[in-house]
Short mmCIF file of C-alpha atoms in Angstrom, two decimals:
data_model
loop_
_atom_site.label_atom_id
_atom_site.label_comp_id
_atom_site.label_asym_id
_atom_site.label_seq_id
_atom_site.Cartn_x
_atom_site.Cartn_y
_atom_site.Cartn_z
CA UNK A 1 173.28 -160.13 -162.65
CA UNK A 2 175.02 -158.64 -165.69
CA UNK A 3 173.98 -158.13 -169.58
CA UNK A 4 172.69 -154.44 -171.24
CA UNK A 5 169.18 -156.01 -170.16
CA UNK A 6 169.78 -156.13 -166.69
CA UNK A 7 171.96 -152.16 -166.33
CA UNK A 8 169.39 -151.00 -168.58
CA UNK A 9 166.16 -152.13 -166.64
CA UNK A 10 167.98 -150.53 -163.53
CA UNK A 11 167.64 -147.08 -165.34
CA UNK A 12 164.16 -147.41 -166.41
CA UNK A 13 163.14 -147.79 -162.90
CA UNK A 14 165.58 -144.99 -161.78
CA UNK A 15 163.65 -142.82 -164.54
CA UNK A 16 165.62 -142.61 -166.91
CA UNK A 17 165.10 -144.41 -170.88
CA UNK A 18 168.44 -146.16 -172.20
CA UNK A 19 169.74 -144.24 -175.74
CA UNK A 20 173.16 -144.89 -176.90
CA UNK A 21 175.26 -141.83 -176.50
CA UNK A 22 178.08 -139.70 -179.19
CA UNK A 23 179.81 -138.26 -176.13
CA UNK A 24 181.83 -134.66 -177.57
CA UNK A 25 185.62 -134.42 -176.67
CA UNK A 26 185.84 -131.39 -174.25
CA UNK A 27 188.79 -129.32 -173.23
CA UNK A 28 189.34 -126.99 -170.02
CA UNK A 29 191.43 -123.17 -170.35
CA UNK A 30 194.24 -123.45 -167.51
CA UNK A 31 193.56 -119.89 -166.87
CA UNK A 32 196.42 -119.32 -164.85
CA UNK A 33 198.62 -120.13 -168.17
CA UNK A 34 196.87 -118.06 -170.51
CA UNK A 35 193.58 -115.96 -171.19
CA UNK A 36 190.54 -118.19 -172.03
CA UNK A 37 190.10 -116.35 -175.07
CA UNK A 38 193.39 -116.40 -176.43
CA UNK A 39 193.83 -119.69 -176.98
CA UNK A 40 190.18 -119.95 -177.95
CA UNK A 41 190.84 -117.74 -180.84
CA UNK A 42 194.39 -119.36 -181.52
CA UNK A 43 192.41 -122.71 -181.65
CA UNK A 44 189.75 -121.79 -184.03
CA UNK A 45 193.10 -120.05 -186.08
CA UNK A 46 193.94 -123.73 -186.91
CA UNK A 47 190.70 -124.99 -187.73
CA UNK A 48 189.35 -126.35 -184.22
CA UNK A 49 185.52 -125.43 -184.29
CA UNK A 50 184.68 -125.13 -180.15
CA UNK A 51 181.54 -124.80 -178.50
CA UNK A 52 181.15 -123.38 -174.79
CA UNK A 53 180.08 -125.77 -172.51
CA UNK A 54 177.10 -123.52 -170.98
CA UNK A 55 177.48 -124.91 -167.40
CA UNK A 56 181.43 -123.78 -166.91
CA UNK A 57 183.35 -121.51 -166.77
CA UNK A 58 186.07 -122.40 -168.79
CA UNK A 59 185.19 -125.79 -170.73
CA UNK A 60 184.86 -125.75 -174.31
CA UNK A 61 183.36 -128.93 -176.45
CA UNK A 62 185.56 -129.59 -179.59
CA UNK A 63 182.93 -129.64 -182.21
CA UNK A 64 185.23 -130.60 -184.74
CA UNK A 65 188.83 -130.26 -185.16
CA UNK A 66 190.62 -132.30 -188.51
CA UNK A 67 193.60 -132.96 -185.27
CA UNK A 68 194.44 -134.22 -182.17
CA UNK A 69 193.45 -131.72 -179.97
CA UNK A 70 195.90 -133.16 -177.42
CA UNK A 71 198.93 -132.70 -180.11
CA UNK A 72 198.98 -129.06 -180.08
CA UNK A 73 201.25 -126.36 -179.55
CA UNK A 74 198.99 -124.43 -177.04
CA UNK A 75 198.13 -127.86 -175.33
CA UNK A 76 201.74 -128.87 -174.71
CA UNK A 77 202.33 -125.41 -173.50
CA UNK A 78 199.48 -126.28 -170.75
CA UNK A 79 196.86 -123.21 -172.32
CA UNK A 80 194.04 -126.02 -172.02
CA UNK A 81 193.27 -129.25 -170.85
CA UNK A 82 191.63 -132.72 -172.22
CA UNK A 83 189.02 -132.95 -169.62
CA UNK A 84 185.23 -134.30 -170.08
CA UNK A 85 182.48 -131.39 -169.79
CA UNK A 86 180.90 -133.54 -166.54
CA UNK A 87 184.20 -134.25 -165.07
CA UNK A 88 185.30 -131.02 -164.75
CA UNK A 89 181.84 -129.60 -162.62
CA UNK A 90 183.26 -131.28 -159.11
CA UNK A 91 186.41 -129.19 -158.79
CA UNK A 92 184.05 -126.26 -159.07
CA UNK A 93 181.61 -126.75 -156.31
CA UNK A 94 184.29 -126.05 -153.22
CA UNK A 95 184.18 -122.65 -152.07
CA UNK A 96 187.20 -120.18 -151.36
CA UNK A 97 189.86 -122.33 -151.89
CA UNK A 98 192.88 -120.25 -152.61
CA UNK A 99 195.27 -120.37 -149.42
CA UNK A 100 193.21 -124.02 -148.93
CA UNK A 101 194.93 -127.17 -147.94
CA UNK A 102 193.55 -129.51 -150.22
CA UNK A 103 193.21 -133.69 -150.77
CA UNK A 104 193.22 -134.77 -153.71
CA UNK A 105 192.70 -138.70 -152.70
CA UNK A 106 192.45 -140.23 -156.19
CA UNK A 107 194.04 -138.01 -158.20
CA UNK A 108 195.85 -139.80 -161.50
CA UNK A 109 195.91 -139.08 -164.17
CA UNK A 110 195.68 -135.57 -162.66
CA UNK A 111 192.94 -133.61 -164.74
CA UNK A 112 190.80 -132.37 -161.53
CA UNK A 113 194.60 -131.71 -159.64
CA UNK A 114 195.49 -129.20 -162.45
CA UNK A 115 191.75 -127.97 -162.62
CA UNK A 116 192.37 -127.61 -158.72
CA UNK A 117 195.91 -125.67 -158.89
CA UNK A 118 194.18 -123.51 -161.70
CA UNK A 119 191.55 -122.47 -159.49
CA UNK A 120 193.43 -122.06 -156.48
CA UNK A 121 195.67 -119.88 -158.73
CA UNK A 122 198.41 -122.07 -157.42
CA UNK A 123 198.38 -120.89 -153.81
CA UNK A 124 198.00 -122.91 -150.83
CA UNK A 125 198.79 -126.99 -151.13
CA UNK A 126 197.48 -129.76 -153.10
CA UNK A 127 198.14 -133.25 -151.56
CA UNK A 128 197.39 -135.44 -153.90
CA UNK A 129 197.67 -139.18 -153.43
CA UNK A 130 197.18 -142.25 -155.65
CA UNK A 131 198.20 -145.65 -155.56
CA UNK A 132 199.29 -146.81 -159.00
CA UNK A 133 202.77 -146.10 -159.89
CA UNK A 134 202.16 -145.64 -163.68
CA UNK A 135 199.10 -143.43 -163.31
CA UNK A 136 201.33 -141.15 -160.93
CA UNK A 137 203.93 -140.33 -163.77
CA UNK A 138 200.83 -139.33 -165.68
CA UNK A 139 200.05 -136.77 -162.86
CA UNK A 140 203.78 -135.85 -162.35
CA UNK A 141 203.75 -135.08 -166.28
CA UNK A 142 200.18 -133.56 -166.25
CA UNK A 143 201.82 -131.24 -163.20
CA UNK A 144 204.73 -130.33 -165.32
CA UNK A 145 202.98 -129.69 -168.60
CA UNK A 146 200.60 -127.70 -167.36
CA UNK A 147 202.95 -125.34 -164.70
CA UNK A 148 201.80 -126.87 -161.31
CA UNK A 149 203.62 -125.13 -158.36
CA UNK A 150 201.46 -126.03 -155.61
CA UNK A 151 201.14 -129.86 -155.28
CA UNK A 152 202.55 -132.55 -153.68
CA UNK A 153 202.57 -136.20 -154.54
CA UNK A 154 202.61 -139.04 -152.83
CA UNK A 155 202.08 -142.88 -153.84
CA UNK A 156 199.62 -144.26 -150.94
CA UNK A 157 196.09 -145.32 -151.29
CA UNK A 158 193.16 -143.15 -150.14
CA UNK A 159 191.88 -145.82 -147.17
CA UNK A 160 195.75 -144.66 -145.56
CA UNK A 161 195.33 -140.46 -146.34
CA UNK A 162 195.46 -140.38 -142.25
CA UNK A 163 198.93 -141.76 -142.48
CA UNK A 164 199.95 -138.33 -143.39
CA UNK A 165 198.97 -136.57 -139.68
CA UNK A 166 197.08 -134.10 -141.98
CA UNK A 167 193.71 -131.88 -141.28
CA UNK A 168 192.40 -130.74 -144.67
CA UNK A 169 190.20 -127.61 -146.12
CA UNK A 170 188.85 -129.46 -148.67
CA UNK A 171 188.55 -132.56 -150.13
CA UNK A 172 188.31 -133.99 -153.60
CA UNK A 173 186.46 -137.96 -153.73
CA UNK A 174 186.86 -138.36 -157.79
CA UNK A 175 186.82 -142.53 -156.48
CA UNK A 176 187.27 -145.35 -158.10
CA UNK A 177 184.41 -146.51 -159.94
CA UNK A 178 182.50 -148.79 -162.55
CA UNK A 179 182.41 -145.92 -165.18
CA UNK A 180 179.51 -146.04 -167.42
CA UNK A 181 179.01 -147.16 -170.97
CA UNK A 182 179.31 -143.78 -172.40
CA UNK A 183 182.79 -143.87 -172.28
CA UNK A 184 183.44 -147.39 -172.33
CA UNK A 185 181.78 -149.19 -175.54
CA UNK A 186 182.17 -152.60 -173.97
CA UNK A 187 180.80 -151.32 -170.59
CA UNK A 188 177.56 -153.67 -170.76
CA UNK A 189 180.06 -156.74 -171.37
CA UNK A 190 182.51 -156.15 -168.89
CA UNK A 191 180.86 -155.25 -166.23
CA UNK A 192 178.62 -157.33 -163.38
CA UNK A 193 176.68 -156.03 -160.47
CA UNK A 194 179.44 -157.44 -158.32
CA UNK A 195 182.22 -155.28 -159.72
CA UNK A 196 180.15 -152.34 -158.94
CA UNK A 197 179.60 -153.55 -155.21
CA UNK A 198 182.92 -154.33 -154.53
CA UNK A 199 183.69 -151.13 -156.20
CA UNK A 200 181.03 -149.24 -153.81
CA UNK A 201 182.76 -151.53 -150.86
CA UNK A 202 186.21 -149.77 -151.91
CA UNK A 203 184.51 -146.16 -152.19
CA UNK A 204 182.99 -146.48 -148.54
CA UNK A 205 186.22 -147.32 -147.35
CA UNK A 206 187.89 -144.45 -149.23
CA UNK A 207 184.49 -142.15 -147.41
CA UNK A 208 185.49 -142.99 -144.23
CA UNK A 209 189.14 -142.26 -144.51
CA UNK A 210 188.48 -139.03 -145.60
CA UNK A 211 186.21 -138.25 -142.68
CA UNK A 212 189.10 -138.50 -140.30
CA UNK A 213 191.20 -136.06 -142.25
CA UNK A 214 188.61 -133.53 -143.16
CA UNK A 215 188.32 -130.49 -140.74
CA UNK A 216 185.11 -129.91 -138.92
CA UNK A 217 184.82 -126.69 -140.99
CA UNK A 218 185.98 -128.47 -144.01
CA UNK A 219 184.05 -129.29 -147.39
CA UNK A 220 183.99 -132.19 -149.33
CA UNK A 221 183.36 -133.22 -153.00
CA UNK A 222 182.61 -137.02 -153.91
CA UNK A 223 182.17 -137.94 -157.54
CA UNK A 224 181.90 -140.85 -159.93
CA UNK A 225 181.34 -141.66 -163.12
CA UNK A 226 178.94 -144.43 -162.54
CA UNK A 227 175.26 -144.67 -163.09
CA UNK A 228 174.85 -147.09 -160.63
CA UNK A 229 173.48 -146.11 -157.15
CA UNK A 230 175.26 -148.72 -155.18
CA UNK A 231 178.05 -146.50 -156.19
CA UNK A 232 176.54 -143.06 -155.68
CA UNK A 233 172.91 -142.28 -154.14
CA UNK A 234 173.41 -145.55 -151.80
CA UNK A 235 176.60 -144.53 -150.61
CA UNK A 236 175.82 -141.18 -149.72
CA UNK A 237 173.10 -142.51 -147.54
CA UNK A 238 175.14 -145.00 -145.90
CA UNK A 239 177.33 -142.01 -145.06
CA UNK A 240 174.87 -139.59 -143.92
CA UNK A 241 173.44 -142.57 -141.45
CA UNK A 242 177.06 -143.74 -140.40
CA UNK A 243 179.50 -140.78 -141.00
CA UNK A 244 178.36 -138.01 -139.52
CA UNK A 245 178.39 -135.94 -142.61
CA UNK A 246 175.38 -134.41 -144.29
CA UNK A 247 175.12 -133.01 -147.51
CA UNK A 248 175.37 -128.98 -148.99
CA UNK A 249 173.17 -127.88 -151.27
CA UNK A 250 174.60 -127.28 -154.85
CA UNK A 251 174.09 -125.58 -158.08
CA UNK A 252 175.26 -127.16 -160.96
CA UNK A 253 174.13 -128.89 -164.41
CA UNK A 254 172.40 -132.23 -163.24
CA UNK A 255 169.28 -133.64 -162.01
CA UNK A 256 168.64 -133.92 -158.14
CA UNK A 257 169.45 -137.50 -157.15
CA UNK A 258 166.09 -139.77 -156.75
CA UNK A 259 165.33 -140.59 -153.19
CA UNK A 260 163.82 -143.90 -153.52
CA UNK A 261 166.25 -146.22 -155.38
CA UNK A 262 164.67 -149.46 -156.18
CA UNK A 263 162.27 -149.64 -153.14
CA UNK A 264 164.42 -148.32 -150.73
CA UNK A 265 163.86 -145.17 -149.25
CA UNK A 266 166.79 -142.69 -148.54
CA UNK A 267 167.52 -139.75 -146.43
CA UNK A 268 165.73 -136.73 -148.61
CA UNK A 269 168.98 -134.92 -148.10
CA UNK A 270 170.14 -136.73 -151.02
CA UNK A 271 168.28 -135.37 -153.71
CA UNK A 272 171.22 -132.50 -153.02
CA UNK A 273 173.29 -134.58 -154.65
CA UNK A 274 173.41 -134.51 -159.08
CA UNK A 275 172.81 -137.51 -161.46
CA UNK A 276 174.17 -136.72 -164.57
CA UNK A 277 172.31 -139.09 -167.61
CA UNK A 278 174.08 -139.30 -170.45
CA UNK A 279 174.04 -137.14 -173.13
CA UNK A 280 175.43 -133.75 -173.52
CA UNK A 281 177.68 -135.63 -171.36
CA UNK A 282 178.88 -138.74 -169.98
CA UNK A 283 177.12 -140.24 -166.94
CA UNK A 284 178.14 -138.66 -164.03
CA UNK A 285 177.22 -138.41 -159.87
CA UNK A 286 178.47 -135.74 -157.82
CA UNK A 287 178.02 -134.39 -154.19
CA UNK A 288 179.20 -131.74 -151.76
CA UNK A 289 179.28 -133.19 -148.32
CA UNK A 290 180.51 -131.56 -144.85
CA UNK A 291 180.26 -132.48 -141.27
CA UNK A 292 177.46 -132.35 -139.37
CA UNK A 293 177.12 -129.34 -137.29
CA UNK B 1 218.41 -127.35 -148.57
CA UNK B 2 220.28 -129.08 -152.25
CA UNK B 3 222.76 -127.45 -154.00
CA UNK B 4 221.60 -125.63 -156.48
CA UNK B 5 224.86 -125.07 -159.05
CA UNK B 6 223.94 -127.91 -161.23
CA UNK B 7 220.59 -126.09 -161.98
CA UNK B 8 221.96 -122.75 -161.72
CA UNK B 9 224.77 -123.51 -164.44
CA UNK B 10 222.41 -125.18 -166.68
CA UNK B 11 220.84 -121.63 -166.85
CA UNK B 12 224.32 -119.77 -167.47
CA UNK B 13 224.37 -122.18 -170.86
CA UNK B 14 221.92 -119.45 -171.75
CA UNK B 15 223.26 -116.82 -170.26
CA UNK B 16 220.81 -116.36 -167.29
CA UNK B 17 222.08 -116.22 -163.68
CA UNK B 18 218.64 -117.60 -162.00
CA UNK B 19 218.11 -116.38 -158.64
CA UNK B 20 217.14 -120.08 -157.18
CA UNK B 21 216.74 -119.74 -153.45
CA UNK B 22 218.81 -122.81 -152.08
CA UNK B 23 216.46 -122.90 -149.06
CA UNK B 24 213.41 -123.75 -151.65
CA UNK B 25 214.92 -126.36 -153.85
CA UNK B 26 215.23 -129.79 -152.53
CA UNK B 27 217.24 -132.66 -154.38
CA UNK B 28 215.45 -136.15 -154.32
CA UNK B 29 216.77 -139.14 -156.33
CA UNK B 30 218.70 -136.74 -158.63
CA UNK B 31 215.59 -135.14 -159.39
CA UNK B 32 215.38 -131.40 -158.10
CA UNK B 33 212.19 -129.32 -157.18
CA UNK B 34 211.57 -125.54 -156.14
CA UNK B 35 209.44 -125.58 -153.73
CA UNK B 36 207.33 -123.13 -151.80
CA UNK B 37 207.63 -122.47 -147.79
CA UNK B 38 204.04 -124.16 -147.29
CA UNK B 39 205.52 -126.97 -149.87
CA UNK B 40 208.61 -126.99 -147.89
CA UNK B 41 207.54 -127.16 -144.70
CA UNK B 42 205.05 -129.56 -145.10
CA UNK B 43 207.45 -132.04 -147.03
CA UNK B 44 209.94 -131.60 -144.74
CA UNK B 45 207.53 -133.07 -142.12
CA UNK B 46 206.31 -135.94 -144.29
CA UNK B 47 208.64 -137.37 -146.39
CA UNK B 48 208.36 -139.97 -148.97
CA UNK B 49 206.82 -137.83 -151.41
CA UNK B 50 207.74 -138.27 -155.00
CA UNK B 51 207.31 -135.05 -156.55
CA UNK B 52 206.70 -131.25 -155.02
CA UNK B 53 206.25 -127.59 -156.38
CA UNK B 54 207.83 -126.82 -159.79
CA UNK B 55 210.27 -129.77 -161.18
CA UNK B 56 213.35 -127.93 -162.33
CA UNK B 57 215.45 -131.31 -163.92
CA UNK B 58 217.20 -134.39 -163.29
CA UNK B 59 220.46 -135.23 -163.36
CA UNK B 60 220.76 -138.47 -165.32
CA UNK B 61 224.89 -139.48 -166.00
CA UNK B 62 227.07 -136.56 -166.69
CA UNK B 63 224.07 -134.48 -167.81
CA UNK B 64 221.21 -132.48 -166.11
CA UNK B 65 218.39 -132.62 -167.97
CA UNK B 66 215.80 -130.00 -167.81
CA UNK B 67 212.03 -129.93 -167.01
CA UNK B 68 210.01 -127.54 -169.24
CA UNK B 69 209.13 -125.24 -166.38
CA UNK B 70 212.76 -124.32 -165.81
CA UNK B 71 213.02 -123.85 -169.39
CA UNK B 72 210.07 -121.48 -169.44
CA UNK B 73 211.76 -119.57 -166.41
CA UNK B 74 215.10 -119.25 -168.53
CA UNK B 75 212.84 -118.06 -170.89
CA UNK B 76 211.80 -115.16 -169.29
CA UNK B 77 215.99 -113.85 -169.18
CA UNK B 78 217.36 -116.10 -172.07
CA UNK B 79 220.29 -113.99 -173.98
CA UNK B 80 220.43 -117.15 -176.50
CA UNK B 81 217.11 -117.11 -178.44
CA UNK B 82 216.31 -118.12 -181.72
CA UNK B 83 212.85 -117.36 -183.09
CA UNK B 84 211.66 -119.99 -186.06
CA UNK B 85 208.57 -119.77 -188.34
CA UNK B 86 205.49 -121.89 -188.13
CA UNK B 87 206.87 -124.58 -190.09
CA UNK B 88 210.31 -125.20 -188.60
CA UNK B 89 207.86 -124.71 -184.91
CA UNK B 90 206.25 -127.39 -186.09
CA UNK B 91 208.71 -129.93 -187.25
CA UNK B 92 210.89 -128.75 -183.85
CA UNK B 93 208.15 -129.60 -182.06
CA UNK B 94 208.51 -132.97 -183.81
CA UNK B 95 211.56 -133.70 -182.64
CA UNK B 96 213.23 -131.90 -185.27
CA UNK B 97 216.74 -129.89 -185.75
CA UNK B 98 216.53 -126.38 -186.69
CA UNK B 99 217.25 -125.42 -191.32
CA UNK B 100 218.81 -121.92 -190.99
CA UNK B 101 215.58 -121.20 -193.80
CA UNK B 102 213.50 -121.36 -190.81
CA UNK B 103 215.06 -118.93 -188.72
CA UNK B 104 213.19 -115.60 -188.38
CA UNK B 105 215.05 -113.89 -185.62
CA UNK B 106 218.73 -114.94 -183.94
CA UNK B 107 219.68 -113.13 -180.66
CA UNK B 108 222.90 -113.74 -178.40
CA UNK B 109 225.16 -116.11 -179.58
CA UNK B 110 225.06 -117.59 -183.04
CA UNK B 111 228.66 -119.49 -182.34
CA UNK B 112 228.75 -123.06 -183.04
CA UNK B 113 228.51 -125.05 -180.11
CA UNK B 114 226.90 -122.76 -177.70
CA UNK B 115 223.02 -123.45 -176.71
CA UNK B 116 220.10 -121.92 -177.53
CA UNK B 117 216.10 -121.29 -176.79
CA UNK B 118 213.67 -122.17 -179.78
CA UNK B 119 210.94 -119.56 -179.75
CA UNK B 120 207.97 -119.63 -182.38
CA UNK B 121 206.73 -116.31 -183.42
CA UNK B 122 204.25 -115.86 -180.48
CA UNK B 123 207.08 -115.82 -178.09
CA UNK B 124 206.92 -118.90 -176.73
CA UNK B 125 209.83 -121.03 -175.41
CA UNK B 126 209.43 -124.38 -177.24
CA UNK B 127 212.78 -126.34 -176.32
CA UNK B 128 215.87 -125.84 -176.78
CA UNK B 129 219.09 -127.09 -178.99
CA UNK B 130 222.52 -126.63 -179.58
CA UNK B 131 224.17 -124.45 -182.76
CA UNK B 132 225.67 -126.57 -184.70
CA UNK B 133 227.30 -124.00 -187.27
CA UNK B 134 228.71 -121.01 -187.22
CA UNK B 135 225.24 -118.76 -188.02
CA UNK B 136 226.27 -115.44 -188.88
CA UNK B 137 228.21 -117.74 -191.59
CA UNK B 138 225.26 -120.36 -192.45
CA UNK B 139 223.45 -119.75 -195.69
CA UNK B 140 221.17 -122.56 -195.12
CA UNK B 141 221.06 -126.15 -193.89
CA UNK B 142 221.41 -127.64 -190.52
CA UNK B 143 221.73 -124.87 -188.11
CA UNK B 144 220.42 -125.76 -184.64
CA UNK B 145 220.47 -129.92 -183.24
CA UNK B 146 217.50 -130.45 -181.29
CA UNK B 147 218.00 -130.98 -177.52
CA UNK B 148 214.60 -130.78 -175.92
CA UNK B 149 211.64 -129.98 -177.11
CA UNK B 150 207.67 -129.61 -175.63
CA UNK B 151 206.43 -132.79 -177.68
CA UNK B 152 208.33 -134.58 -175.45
CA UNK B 153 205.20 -135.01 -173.54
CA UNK B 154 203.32 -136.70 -176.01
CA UNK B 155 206.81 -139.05 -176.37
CA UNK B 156 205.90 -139.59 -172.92
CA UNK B 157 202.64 -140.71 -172.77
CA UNK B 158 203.78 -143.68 -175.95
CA UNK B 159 206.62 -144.78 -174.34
CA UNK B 160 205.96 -144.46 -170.59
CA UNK B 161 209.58 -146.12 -169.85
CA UNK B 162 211.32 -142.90 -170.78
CA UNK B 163 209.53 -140.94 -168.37
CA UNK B 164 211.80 -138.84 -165.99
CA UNK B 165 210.50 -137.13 -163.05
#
């Protein structure tokens, strides 16, 4: 079960008609570096055309720039960030979380991490965890480019965060995923539908970790950049029905998440969750998820 | 608790006496890090951690090399500044020594030998070098050897071996 074909049929019947996709390089102010529109105007100064990105805050899509955008100046000063438009929506969805103790379970190369310090305004604590040594000296680099005082790393796989002895405020799921052909031109030839069920396998594990070291009054965000719902809508199901969590209502750029995925009938408390199509950005699934009171 | 001279006289190159709290900075693996009390207490409970709070520098050898926050907090006091145009920015930020044609603006010392902050004209720290001539003397030509400089980063990223912290 593989081939364009086969992925491709799957989004018909989740409503959705395949069109190949120009995805636009985005970039995210650190605003506790610099004012947003300083380095906006300092950007279009050397050329670099930007559009907002109407759903955030602080994103920016490079509409055309005759440069690296990551080989600036203001970028190695840590004024912005490389960071796609969708990928930078699940940071955003926690509430109050200055002071917070935060997870950040799967955090290399470290873009939501920084987009977390940044919002946090540094305050509080940032645990953020990942398992592959190379990807942590991108984080540890990301963290010192762009000013990072809050965060602490440590080299251990989600499935062991309760190995710490930690409660946490709030948690950030960016898991380990299939990705989606967007971003990845040879997506439809790499990928089978038993790399994304081991993959959804590895993110269940990953769920139920972070149940044990999320607070009762804590929050949590789950995200992936996957179309498929073995990896996503499924999942959150399974973890509604088997967790104890249930999901928050959200409000950000995405369509609610279908309820009835290929004959099977989910908990309606799903459709909180987004499905991002491709287009204006890559494809994208996101969630906020709490205990069940 | 680490001992905080070898960060602390790093900053007197520049003539900044940094008020480092020796209760905040912890020393792992020659690599220091100010840290703060919720940082501290919680990594003092759970160790193993590989990097925490602000990385100041490692010492690698002889040397201590510094991280670009603890430049930009020299910054803030630095008596040795040198301001360059866009150009010589540029090509600094390439790797680059500082041509005394570049230089907009010298403050502190100009004495050969002694080291300096490389400013562009918006004020920001960019790296730093060491004079390598007389200045007040230097009509043009090599003036300032590149030590450090931000595109380190992106040296980084191509040759992931060199990394440091």
């Amino acid at each position: 079960m593989f081939g364009k074909e086969f992925f491709v049929n799957r989004y018909r019947l989740l409503g959705w008609e395949f069109r190949d996709v120009a995805l636009k390089q985005a970039i995210r102010i650190n605003t506790v570096n610099v004012k947003g529109a300083d380095v906006v105007g300092r950007l279009k100064g050397l050329g670099v055309e930007l559009e907002k990105v109407p759903f955030l805050h602080n994103g920016y899509w490079v509409a055309r720039s005759d440069f690296s955008v990551g080989a600036t100046v203001e970028y190695l000063l840590g004024y912005y960030s490389i960071q796609e438009a969708a990928a930078q929506i699940p940071a955003t969805l926690f509430t109050d979380l200055k002071d917070k103790l935060v997870l950040d379970a799967c955090a290399a190369p470290g873009g939501k991490t920084v987009q977390l310090a940044d919002l946090m305004d540094n305050t509080g604590v940032i645990v953020a965890l990942d398992v592959n040594k190379q990807r942590l000296e991108a984080l540890t680099n990301q963290l010192e480019r762009c000013r990072v005082k809050n965060t602490v790393v440590y080299q251990l796989d989600a499935r062991h965060a309760s190995k710490l002895g930690l409660k946490f405020d709030r948690i950030m799921l960016d898991v380990p995923c299939s990705g989606n052909f967007a971003t990845d031109r040879e997506w439809f030839k790499r990928r089978t539908l038993r790399d994304v069920e081991r993959n959804a396998r590895l993110q269940r594990q990953i769920l139920t970790e972070a149940v044990k070291v999320l607070k009762d009054d804590g929050e949590m965000v789950y995200a992936t950049c996957s179309l498929e719902p073995e990896e996503n809508e499924l999942n959150i199901d399974w973890a509604l029905k088997n967790l104890g969590l249930e999901t928050v209502e959200i409000n950000c750029y995405g369509e609610e998440a279908p309820t009835e995925v290929f004959g099977k009938r989910l908990d309606d408390s799903v459709k909180r969750c987004r499905r991002i199509w491709p287009g204006k950005t890559q494809g994208f699934f996101v969630c906020k998820l709490r205990k069940r009171r | 608790m680490a001992e905080t001279s070898v960060v602390k006289n790093f900053a007197r190159l520049f003539g900044v006496e940094l008020p480092l709290d020796n209760r905040f900075v912890v020393e792992r693996g020659g690599c220091y890090f100010l840290l703060s009390e919720k940082l501290k207490d919680l990594t003092e409970k759970r160790g193993g951690w590989r990097h925490a709070g602000t990385y100041l520098g490692k010492v690698k050898g002889e040397s201590f090399q510094p991280s670009f926050p603890l430049l930009f907090m020299i910054a803030e006091k630095a008596k040795n500044r040198i301001v360059v145009d866009d150009k010589s920015a540029w090509l600094f930020v390439c790797g680059r020594d500082i041509f005394k044609e570049g230089i907009l603006k010298i403050e502190g010392s100009s004495e050969k030998g002694n080291c300096t902050l490389i400013f562009n004209r918006h004020g920001e720290c960019l790296g730093y070098g060491k004079i390598v001539k007389n200045l007040n003397k230097l009509k043009s030509g090599l003036a300032v050897k590149n030590l450090l400089d931000v595109g380190d980063f992106l040296r980084r990223e191509r040759h992931p071996a060199n990394q440091e912290a």
